[in-house]
Structure formats: C-alpha cells, structure tokens
XYZ file of C-alpha atoms in Angstrom:
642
model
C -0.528 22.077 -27.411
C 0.343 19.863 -24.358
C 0.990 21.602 -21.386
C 3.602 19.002 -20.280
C 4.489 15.710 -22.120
C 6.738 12.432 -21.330
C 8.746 10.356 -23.118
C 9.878 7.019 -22.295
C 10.477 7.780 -18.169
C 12.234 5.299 -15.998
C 13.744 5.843 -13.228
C 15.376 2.526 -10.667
C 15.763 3.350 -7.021
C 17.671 0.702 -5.100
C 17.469 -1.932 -7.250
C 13.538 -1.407 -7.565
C 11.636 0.111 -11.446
C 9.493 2.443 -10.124
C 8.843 4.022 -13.745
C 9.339 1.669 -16.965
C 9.440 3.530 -19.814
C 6.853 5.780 -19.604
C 4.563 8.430 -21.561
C 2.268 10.486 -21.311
C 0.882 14.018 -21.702
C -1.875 16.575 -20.391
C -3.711 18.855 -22.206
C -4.725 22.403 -20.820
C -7.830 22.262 -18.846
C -7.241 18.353 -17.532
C -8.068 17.541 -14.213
C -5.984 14.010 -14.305
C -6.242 12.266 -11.042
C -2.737 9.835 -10.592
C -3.988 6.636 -8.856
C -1.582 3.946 -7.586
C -1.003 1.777 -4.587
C 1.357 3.401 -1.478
C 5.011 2.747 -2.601
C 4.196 2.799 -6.165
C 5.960 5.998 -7.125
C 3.273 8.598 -7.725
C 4.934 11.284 -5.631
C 8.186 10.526 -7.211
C 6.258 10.622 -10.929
C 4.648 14.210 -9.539
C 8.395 15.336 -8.428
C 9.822 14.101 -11.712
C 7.304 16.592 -13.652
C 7.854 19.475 -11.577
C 11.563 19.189 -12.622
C 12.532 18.228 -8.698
C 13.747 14.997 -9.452
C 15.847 13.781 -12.809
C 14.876 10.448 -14.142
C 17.644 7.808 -15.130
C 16.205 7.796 -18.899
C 13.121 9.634 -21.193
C 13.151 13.210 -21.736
C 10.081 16.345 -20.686
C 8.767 18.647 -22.743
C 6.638 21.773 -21.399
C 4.850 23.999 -23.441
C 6.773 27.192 -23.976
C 6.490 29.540 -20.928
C 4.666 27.237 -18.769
C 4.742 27.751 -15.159
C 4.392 24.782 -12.881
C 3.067 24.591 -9.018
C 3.161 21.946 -6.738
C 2.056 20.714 -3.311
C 4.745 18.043 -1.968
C 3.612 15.296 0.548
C 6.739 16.674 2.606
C 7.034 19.554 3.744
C 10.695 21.361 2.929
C 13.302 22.248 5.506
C 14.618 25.609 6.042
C 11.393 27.851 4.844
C 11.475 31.027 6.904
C 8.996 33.761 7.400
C 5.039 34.289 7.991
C 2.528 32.062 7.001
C 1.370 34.870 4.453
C 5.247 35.146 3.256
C 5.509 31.882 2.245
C 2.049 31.906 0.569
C 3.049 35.012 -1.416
C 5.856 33.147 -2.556
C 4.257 31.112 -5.617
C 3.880 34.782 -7.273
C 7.897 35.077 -7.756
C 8.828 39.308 -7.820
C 5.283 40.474 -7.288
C 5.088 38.359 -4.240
C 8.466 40.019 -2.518
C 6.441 43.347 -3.261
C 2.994 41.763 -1.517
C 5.243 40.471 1.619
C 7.046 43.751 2.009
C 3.860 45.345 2.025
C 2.437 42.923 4.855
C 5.402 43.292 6.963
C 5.180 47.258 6.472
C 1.192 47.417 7.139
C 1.569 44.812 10.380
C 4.271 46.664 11.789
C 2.919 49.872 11.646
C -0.569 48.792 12.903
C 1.399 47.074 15.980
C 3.452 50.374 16.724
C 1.991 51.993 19.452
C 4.148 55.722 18.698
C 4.692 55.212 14.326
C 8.216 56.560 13.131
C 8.359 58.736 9.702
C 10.280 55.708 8.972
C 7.215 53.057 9.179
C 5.132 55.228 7.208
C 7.806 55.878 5.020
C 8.356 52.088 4.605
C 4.477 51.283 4.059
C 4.104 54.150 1.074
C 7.275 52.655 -0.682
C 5.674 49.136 -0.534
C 2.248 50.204 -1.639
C 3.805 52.117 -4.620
C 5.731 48.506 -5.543
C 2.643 46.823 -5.125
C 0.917 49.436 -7.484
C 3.372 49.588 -9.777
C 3.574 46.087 -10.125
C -0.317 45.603 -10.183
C -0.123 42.934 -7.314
C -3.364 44.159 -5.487
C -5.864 41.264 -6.826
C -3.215 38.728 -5.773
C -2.858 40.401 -2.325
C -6.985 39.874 -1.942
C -6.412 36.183 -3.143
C -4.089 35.520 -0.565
C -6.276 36.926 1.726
C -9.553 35.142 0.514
C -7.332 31.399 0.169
C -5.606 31.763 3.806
C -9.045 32.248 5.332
C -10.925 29.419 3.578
C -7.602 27.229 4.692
C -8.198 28.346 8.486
C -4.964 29.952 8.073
C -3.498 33.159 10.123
C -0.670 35.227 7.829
C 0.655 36.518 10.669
C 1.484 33.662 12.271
C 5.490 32.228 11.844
C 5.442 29.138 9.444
C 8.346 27.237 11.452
C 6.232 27.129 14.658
C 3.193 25.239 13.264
C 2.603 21.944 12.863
C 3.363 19.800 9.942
C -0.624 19.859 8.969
C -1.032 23.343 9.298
C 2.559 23.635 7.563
C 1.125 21.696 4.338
C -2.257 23.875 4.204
C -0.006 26.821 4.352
C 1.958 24.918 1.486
C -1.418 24.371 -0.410
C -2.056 28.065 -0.289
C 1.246 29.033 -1.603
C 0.972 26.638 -4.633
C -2.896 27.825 -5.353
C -2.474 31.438 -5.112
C 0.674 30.934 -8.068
C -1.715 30.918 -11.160
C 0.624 28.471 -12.694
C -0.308 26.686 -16.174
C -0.290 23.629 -14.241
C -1.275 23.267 -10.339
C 0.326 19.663 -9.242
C -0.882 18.632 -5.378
C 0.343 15.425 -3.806
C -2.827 14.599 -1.563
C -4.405 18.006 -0.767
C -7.287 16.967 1.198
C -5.183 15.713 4.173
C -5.479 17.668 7.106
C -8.109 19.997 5.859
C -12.096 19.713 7.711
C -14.795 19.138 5.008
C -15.461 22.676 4.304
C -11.996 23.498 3.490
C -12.271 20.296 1.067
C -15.669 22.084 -0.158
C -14.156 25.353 -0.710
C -10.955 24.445 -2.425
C -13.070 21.317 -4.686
C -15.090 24.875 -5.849
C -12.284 27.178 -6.169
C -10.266 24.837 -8.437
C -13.158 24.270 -10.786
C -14.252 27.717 -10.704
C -10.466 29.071 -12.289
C -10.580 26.055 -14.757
C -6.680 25.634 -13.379
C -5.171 22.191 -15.639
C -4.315 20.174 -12.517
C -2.491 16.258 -11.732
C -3.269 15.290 -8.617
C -2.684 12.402 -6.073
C -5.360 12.332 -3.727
C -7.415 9.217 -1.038
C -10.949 11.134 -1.080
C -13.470 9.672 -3.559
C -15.541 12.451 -3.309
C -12.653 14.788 -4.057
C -11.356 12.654 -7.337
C -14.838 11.929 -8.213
C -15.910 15.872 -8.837
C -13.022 16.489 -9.742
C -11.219 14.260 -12.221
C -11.807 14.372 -15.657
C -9.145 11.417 -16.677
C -7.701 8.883 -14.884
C -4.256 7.529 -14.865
C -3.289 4.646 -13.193
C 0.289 3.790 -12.278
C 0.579 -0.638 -11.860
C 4.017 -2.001 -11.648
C 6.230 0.360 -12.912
C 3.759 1.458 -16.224
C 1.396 4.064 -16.213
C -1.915 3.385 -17.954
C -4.781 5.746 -18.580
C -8.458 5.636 -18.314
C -11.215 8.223 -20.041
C -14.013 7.678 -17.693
C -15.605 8.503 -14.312
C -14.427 6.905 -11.401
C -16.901 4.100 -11.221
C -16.255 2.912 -14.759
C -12.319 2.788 -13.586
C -13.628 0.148 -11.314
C -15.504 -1.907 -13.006
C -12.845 -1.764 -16.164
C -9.935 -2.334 -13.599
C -11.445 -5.489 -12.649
C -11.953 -6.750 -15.865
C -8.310 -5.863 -16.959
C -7.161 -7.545 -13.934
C -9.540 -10.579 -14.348
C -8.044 -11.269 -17.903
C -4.454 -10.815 -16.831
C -4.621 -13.304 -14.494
C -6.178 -15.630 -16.652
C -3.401 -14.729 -19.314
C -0.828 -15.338 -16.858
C -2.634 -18.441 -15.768
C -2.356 -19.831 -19.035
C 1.332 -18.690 -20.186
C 2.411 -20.669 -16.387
C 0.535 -23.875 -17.520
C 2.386 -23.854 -20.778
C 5.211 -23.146 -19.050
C 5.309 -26.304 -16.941
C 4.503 -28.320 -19.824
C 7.534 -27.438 -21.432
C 9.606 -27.694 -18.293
C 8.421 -31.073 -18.179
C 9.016 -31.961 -21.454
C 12.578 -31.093 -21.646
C 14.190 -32.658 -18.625
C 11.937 -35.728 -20.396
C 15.300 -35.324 -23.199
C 15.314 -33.961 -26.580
C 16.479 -34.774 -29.771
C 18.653 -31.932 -30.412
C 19.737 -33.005 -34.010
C 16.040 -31.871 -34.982
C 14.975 -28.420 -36.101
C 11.595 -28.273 -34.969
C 13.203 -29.739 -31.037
C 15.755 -26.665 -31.284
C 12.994 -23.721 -31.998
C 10.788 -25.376 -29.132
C 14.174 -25.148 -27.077
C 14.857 -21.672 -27.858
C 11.076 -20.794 -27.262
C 11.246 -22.103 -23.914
C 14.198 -20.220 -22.842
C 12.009 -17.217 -24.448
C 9.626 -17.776 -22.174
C 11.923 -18.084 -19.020
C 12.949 -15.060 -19.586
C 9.430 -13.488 -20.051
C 8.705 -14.979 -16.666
C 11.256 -13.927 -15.116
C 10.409 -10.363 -16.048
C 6.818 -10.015 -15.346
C 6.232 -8.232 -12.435
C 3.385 -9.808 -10.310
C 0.576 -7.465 -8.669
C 1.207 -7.014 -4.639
C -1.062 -9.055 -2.644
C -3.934 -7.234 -1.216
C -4.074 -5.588 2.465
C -5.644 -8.873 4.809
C -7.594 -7.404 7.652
C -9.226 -8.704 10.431
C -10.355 -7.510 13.433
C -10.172 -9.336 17.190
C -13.348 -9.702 18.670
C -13.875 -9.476 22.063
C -16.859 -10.351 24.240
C -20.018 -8.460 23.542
C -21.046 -5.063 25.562
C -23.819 -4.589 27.502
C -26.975 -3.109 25.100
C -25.946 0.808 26.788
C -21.976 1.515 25.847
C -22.334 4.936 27.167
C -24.740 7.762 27.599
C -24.109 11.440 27.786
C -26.195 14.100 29.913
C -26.010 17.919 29.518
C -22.666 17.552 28.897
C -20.176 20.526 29.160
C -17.021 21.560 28.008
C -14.820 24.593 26.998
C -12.131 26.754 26.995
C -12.356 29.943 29.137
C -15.630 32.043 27.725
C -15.470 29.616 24.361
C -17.964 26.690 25.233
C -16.818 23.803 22.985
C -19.349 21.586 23.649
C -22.636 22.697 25.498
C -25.875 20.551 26.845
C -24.953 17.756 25.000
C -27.179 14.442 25.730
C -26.392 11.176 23.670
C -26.387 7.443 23.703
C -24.161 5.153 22.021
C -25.732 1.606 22.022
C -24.286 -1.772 21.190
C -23.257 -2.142 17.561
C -23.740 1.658 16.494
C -21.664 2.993 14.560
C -21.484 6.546 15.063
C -19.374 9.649 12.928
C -18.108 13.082 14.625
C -18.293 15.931 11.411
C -17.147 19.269 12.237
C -14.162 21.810 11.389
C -10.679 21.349 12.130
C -10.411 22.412 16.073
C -14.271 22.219 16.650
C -13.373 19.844 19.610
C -14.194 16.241 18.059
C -11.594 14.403 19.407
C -12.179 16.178 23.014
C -15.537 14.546 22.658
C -14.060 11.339 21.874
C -12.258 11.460 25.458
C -15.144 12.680 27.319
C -17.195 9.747 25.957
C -14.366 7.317 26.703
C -13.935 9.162 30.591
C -10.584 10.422 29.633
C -11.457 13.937 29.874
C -13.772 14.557 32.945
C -16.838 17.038 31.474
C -17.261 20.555 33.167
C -20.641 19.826 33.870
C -23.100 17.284 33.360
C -22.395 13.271 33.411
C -20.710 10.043 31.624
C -22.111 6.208 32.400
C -20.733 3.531 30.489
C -22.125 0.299 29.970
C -20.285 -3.039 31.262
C -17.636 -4.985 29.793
C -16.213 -2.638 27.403
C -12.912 -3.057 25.683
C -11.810 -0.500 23.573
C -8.892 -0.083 20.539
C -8.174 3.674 20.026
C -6.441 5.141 16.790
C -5.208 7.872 17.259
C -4.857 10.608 14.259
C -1.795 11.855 16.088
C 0.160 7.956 16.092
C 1.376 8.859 19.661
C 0.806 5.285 20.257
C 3.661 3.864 17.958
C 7.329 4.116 19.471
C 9.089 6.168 16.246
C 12.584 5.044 17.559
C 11.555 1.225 17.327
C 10.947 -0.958 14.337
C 7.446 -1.612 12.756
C 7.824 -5.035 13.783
C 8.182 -4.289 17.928
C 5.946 -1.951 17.508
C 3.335 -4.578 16.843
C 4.206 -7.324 19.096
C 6.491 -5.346 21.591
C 9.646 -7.862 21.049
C 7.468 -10.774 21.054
C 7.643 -13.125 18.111
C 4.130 -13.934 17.907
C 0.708 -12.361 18.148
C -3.066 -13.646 18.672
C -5.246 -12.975 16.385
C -8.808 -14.192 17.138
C -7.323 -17.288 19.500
C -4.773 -18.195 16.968
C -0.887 -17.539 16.938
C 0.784 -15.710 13.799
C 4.314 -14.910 13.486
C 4.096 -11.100 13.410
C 6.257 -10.923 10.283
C 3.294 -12.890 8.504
C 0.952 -10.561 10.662
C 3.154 -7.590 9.106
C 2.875 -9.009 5.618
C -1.149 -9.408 5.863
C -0.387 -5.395 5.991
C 1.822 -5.380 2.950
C 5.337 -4.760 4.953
C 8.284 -6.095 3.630
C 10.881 -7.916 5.856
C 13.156 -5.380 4.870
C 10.370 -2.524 5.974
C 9.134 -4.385 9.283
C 12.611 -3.794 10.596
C 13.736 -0.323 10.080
C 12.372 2.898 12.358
C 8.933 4.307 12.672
C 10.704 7.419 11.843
C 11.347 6.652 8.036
C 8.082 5.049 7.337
C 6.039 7.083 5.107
C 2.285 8.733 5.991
C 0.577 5.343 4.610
C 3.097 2.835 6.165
C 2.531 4.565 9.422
C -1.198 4.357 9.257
C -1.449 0.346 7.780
C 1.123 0.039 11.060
C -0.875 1.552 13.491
C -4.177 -0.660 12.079
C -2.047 -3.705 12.278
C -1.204 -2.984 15.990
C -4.749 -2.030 16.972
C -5.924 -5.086 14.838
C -4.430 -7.564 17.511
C -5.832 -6.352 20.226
C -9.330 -7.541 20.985
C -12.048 -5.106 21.196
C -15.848 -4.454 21.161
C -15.389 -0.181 20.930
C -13.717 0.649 18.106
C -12.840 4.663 18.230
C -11.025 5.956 14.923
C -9.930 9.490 14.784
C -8.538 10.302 10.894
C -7.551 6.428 10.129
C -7.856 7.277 6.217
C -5.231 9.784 6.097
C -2.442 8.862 3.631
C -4.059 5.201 2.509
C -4.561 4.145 -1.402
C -7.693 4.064 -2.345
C -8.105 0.439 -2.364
C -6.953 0.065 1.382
C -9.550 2.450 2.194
C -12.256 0.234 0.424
C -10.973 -3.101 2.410
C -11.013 -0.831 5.645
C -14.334 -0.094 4.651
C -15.460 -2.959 4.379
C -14.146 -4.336 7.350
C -15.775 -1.503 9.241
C -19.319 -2.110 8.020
C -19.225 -5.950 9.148
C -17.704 -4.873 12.153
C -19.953 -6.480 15.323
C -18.951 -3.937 17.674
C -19.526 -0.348 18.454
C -17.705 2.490 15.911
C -16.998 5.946 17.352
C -15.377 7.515 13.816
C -13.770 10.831 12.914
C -13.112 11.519 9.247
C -13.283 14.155 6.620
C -13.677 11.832 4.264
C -17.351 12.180 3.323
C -17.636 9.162 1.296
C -16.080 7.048 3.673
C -18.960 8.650 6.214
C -21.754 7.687 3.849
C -20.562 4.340 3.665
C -20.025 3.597 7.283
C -21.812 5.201 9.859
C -25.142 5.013 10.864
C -25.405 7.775 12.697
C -23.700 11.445 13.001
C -22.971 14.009 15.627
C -22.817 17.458 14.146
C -20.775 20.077 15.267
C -22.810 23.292 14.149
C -21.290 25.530 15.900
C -21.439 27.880 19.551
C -20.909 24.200 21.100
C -23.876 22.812 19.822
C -23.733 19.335 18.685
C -26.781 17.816 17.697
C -27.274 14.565 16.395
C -28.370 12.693 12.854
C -29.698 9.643 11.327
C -27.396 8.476 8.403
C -23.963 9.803 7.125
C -22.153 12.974 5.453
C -25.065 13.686 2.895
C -27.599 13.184 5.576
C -26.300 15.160 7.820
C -26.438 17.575 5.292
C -30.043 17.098 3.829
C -31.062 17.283 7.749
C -28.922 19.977 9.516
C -31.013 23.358 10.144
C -30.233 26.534 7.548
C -30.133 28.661 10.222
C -27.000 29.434 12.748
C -26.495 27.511 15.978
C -28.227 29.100 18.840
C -25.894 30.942 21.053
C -24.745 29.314 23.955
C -23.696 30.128 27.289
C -19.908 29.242 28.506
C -19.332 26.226 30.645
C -19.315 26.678 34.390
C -16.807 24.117 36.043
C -18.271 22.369 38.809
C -17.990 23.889 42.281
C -15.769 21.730 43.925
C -17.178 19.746 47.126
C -16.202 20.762 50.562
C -14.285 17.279 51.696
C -16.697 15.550 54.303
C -16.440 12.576 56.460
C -18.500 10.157 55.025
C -20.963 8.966 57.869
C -20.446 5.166 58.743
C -23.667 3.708 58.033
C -24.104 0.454 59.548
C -26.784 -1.630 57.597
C -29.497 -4.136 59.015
C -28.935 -7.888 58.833
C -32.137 -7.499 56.643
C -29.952 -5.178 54.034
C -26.679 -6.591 54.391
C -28.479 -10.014 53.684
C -29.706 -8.612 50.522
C -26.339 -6.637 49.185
C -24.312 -10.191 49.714
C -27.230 -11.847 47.564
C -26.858 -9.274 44.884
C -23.085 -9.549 45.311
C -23.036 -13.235 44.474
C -25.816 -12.963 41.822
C -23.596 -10.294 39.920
C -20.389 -12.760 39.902
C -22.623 -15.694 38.359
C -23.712 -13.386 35.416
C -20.634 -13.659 33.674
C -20.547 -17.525 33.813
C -24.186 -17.092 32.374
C -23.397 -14.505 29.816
C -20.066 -17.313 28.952
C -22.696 -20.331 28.389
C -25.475 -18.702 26.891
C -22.967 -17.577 24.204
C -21.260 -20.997 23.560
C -24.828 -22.310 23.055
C -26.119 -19.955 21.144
C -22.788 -19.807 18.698
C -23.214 -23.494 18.676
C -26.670 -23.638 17.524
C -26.052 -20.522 14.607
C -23.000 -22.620 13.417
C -25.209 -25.958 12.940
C -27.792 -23.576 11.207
C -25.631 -22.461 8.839
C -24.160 -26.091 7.781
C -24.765 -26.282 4.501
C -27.052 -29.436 4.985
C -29.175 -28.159 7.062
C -32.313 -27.567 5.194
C -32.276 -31.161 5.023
C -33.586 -31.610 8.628
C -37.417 -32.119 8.891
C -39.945 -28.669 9.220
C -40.240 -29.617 12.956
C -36.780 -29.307 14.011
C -36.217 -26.225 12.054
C -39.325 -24.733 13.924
C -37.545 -25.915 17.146
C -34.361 -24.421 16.643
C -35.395 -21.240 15.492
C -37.425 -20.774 18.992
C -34.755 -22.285 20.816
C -32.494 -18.764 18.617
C -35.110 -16.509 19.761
C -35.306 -17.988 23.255
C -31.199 -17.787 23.770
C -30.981 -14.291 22.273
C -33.385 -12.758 24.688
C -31.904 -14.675 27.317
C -28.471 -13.434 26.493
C -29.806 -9.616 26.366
C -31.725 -9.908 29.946
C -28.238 -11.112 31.496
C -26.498 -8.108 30.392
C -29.505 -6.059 31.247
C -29.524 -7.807 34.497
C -25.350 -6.836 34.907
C -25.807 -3.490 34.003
C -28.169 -3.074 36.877
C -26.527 -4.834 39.400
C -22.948 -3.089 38.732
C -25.008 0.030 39.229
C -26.544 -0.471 42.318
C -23.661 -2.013 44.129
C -21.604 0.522 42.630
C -19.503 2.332 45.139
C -20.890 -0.103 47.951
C -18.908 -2.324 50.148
C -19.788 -4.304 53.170
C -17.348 -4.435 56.700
C-alpha cells in the first residue's frame, strides 16, 4: 500500500496555479527526488503533504499509522531549547524522556558540589528512559549530531540560520518516520556531512521525497523522478541522465506542437475577419472551432524563459595573478592554515574543498590581501579586477529593492560596452517587474542568489572568486552557471560543496586535509579524492605572528645622476606598456575576428600562412608586455624620486 497518495491537488496563490489538479503517490522504499524550477511550488507541494498547508481542492490519503518528517527550507520561529532538545523532538514522548535525561546528566556533570536533588533528578530520568526503551535513540542522536558538526549543548536560538537547519535535519532524521520529506538538505552542510547523511539514508532504506540542487546527491540517491512544469506534476522512471535527455525531447515536441496549433491559429484569424457566410453549417462549426481554440490558447501556460548570463570582461591579467609563500594563519594554538605555497596563474580556475569552518574563505581573503597572513607573503600580479560573491550576500542592501540593488538607482547598466535597462538586465535573471521592486528581505534563498549573480555580472572583471554561489539554485540554473564558468576567460577562485559542480569546473583543487595543511591537486572533487594521501595530515606547529618592527627613520638616500637617470627611464617605459598592451590587443582581436569570418578559407595558402605567424607573433608579443609590467611595477615598487 501507498505510503501517501494525491488526488486531484490545486492550490492558486495570488492569482497564480501553482498545483493543477494533481496526483500522485509513493510507495514504501521510494527515494522520489521533486525537481522544478525556483518559484514553481515544490516546497509548497512538500508542505501540502506533510499536512502544513491545505490545498484549495483534491484530497490525501496516508497509509494507516504513517508517521511523516520533514525538513522545511525555513526555519520556524519560536523553537526553544538545546540543539539536542530540539533534535530529540522528532521522537514525540520518548524524546521528552531523552531531553530530561540530557538536561539531568549536563547539569550534574557541570555542578561542582551535586545536590541529592541532581542525582535524584538524573535516576528518575534514566528510569523513564529505560522504561520507555529510548536508549538506541539517545545513541542516534548522538551519532547524527556529530556527523552534522553539531554540539547538543549548545542553545538552538543563538546559532545561525545554517547551523539552525542542520540542527533541523537532525531532528527530522533521528524521527524514524514512514516517510522522511527534506526541502534541500545538502545546503549548508561540507561534503562529508553530504557523504555521511547520502550513506545513512540508504543504509535505513527510509521512503524519502526530496527537493534538493546537488547532482551527485539526487543522482545516488533517487530512484524516481518527478518533475513539477507549470502547475502539473509529471513523473519519470529513470536515472538522472535519461531525465535529461527525455526532458529535451518532451520539450522539443511541445514546442513544435505549439508551433503548429499557433500557425493554424493565425490562419483562422485571418480567415474570419476575411467574412463568413454564417447561413452555412460547415462556416458555423469552423466558427465555433476557432473560438475553441482561443480559448485553448489562452489557457496554455508557456515555459519561463531561461536564465541569460553573461559575464563583463575586463582587460586581461598579467600571466602571475598571485603567488603564496609559507603562508600562515590561525587562531590562538589552532593553525588554520600552515606553510602554504601556491600560484594562481592567468585563466586557472582553481576549487577550495574542505569542512565547514576549515578556514576556506579566510584563504580566499589572504589570497585577495584582505586578510594580512601571520607569516609568510602575498604578490599579486598587475591589472587585476576582481567580482567577489559572497556566500554570506553582505553585499546586497536587504532594505532596498532587487532592482537598486543592481544598478544603485540608476536606470541603466553596461554590460560588455552596451547599455541595458536594468529591468531587462533583471529579466535576463528571470525577475518579474513585480519581484525587481519589492525588498531583499522577502526574496527567497534562489532569488537572492540569481540577484547577487546579476549584480556581480555587471561589473567587469578578470578574477572571479565564488564562495557557495550554488546554494538554493534549480538545477538548470546551475547547469547555465556552469557553463558560463567553464568558458569563462578569466581566473576562478571557487568554493562549493557541490562535488559535481567541482568536477565540472575547476582545474585545479586546494585541499584542506587537516592540522592546517592544504596541499594542492590536479583536477576536481573525484581527483582530489583518487590523489589525496590515506594517511592523516602531518601535525603542524601554530602560527607565530610576526614580530612587529621597531619604527625607524628611513635613511634619505640620495641617488647618482647615473641611477636617477635610469629609474626616470624605467618610469616612463612602465607608463607606455599599457598603451602597448591597448594596441597589441586591438590588433590581435582584429586579426582572430577576420579569421573566424566564415569566408575565410577562401583566401589563398599564403596568406593563411601569413596570418597565422603574424597570431603567433602578436600573442607572444602581448605576453612579453605583461611580463615586461610585472617587472617593472616590481622594481619601482615603493620607489620615488625628489
């Protein structure tokens, strides 16, 4: 028997059909994965089936004595207590007994003189807990809130909304319900908790519906797919890759369907303000079939245009874009990062893997000379421009709309030299008018996150640094991000837990293994993980800040005609390199457009031979200039002449 099944589900919010008459049903030991684009309604489909939210019409039916879990995308107000307290809630009675019993134990072991009272209290709860046979749930709370990074002492109201939804995740796994429903689980968790919790739910065989953005996740995982498109819900018996290619096709033929009925359409639109003979029959059913099809028109619900990105380029870096040496950084006697050496070259494109709190994204500012190292040294390379997202969004203004967020008031933005109206900017990134003008602060997770690419998106850049950007999109945002990313002509300094997103994009990994030791791979997630060592990081010592330098006066130097002849040469040669740099680049994008005219194989042998040497000659040209820069910029550096 189904464990839950629906009949005929719609539900209209605002004037909008998120569910049209729906059905379906799962069937113990499922593992359905509920795709669907941001704003289609799969959290309200997930709340629906909880019993959270009523629909307008269709009726639920669960199978007899069926307990359901779920993990919201929100987190509710007003939940009180530990972190183990509200995890020990999914187990109803036996769970009061298993929190009593962690309050008793912690306060006693805290008590520095015990009462008769304490032990009192901790003998009365371990009885309960015996008596209702809750001691393999207490050792699964214990064994989930450690593979979630989780501490059960600390108070659930002072964390943050991450480490609020992992403490939510542990609540609704720990319940043993007959069906486990979790509304994008892998957000905020590193790649081992995603590991762990991928094993744990296929190791208790738990009949689970879940929402989720990491291919790697739905792709163990899933053993159906359901789809929801426009209001109806559709499903699909097959791996993940099959969904694909049969999506396409299904999509292919509707729009060749639709394609057709428009054509026909217009023909008869055309033919009746022509005039009829309405005395005739046969004029009166072609009348009546025309205002049939008016009306099927008028009900079809066209698929959303897809996310349009593009990214500003900006002038090209120097071939360095910065090197790391024996860096060092770390928290009292906790190194987070020790003796770490690195180079980031033009057009790498590099990930960061490690656990939550490893110290990835204080990596990300010491390579950017945001954070200034403990020991060791930072050069960057010249002419670097660089977009940061940031996985916290402390760069959009939640008070303002998503449109002045963008453009900060302005009615237009540049994208790539040309001028857009930022509400066709905003559209490219699927907002509505009617979205692009309310708060940041009522945006959801993936409207925050398409916002915060469409604001780094017009600003130009050659060093793109991404910390989390695939939190909370649809799975078919994340493949045109993707995408973008891998043509992407710049440098890529990306940190993500989504390993499939990793394999795709990166060409190269530092791994955090531990002790502050980050060592560095060839490749992506599975690479990493095919080349990292079996054995544990070598222990290594805590940082030691730099002593600081006793302030001296710096002794006035006064330099030879000979030598100040030669820094004001230098001088002028490093402001012509630019110019250089400008022309050799307008040349060289001249010739590599006329090359790729579609024509051009009609020129003769000899000129192709030319302008292929005349390629080779400008590209080495261009890289000795920036060489050249680099060089200069580092020997006048910190130089100045009376």
């Amino acid at each position: 028997m189904a464990v839950v099944s629906l009949h005929d589900i719609s539900i209209n919010f605002t004037g909008t059909i998120l569910l049209d008459g729906i059905s379906m049903q799962i069937e113990p030991g499922e593992r359905v994965c509920l795709l669907g684009r941001n704003g289609e309604g799969k959290s309200t489909l997930l709340s629906i089936i909880e019993g959270i939210t009523k629909p307008d019409e269709g009726s639920i039916d669960y199978a007899r004595g069926s307990k359901v879990a779920m993990l919201p995308q929100e987190v509710p107000q007003n939940l009180d207590g530990s972190v183990y307290d509200i995890a020990a809630q999914g187990l109803g009675a036996v769970g009061r007994n298993l929190s009593a019993y962690h309050d008793a134990s912690r306060a006693l072991a805290e008590s520095i003189d015990p009462d008769d009272a304490q032990v009192t209290n901790l003998e009365r709860a371990q009885h309960a807990l015996e008596d209702a046979g809750g001691w393999p749930h207490h050792q699964t709370i214990e064994t989930v809130l450690s593979h979630l990074k989780l501490d059960g002492d600390e108070s659930f109201s002072s964390l943050s909304g991450g480490t609020k939804r992992r403490a939510l995740l542990a609540r609704a796994l720990v319940s043993d319900p007959d069906l486990l429903i979790l509304d994008e689980p892998t957000n905020h968790l590193d790649i081992d908790s995603i590991s762990w919790l991928e094993d744990f739910l296929l190791r208790q065989n738990t009949t689970l519906l879940f929402v989720t953005h990491d291919r790697a996740f739905l792709k163990r995982l899933a053993t159906r797919i359901i789809e929801l498109d426009r209001g109806k819900l559709y499903s699909w018996d097959c791996d993940y890759s099959t969904y694909l290619e049969r999506k396409d096709a299904v999509l292919e033929a509707e729009a060749k369907q639709n394609h057709n009925f428009d054509r026909k359409l217009a023909e008869e639109e055309a033919w009746i303000r022509r005039g009829i003979k309405a005395r005739r029959t046969r004029n009166m059913g072609r009348v009546r079939d025309l205002r049939q099809m008016r009306k099927e028109r008028q009900a079809r619900r066209d698929r959303t245009g897809s996310v349009k990105m593009v990214i500003q380029d900006a002038d090209r870096t120097g071939k360095l874009v910065v090197e790391a040496t024996d860096i060092c950084f770390g928290f009292d006697d906790t190194p987070l990062i020790s003796d770490f050496s690195a180079a980031v070259m033009r057009g790498d494109k590099v990930g960061l893997i490690g656990p939550n709190g490893v110290g990835k994204t204080t990596l990300l500012k010491i390579l950017l000379g945001e954070l200034e190292p403990q020991s060791g040294s930072i050069r960057h390379g010249v002419n670097l421009q660089i977009s940061y997202f940031d996985q916290l969004r402390e760069q959009l203004d939640e008070t303002q709309s998503a449109r002045h967020n963008v453009a900060d008031g302005n009615d237009f933005v540049t994208i790539n030299g040309n001028q857009l109206h930022v509400m066709s900017h905003l559209k490219n990134f699927l907002f509505t008018p009617d979205r692009a003008k309310v708060p940041v602060s009522v945006l959801s997770g993936g409207e925050r996150n398409r916002l915060l690419l469409a604001r780094l998106f017009t600003r130009p850049s050659n060093v793109l640094v991404m910390d989390e950007p695939t939190n909370d999109l649809d799975v078919e945002t994340l493949d045109l991000l993707e995408e973008l990313l891998m043509d992407y002509p710049g440098t890529l300094l990306l940190v993500s837990h989504d390993r499939a997103f990793l394999n795709n994009v990166v060409t190269s990994t530092f791994g955090f293994e531990g002790n502050g030791w980050v060592a560095e791979y060839v490749g992506g997630y599975d690479d990493w993980i095919r080349q990292r060592p079996n054995t544990p990081a070598p222990t290594t010592k805590a940082c030691k800040a730099k002593p600081e330098a006793k302030p001296k006066k710096p002794a006035k130097q006064k330099l030879s005609y000979k030598e100040k002849f030669e820094l004001e040469k230098k001088q002028a040669e490093l402001k012509k390199i630019p110019l250089l740099i400008e022309s050799l680049e307008t040349d060289l994008e001249e010739l590599q457009t006329r090359m790729a005219a579609p024509d051009y194989f009609k020129n003769s042998g000899e000129v192709m031979a030319d302008d292929q040497k005349r390629l080779e000659s400008l590209e080495s040209d261009l890289e000795i200039a920036y060489e050249n820069w680099e060089q200069l910029e580092s020997t006048l550096e910190g130089i100045e002449l009376d």
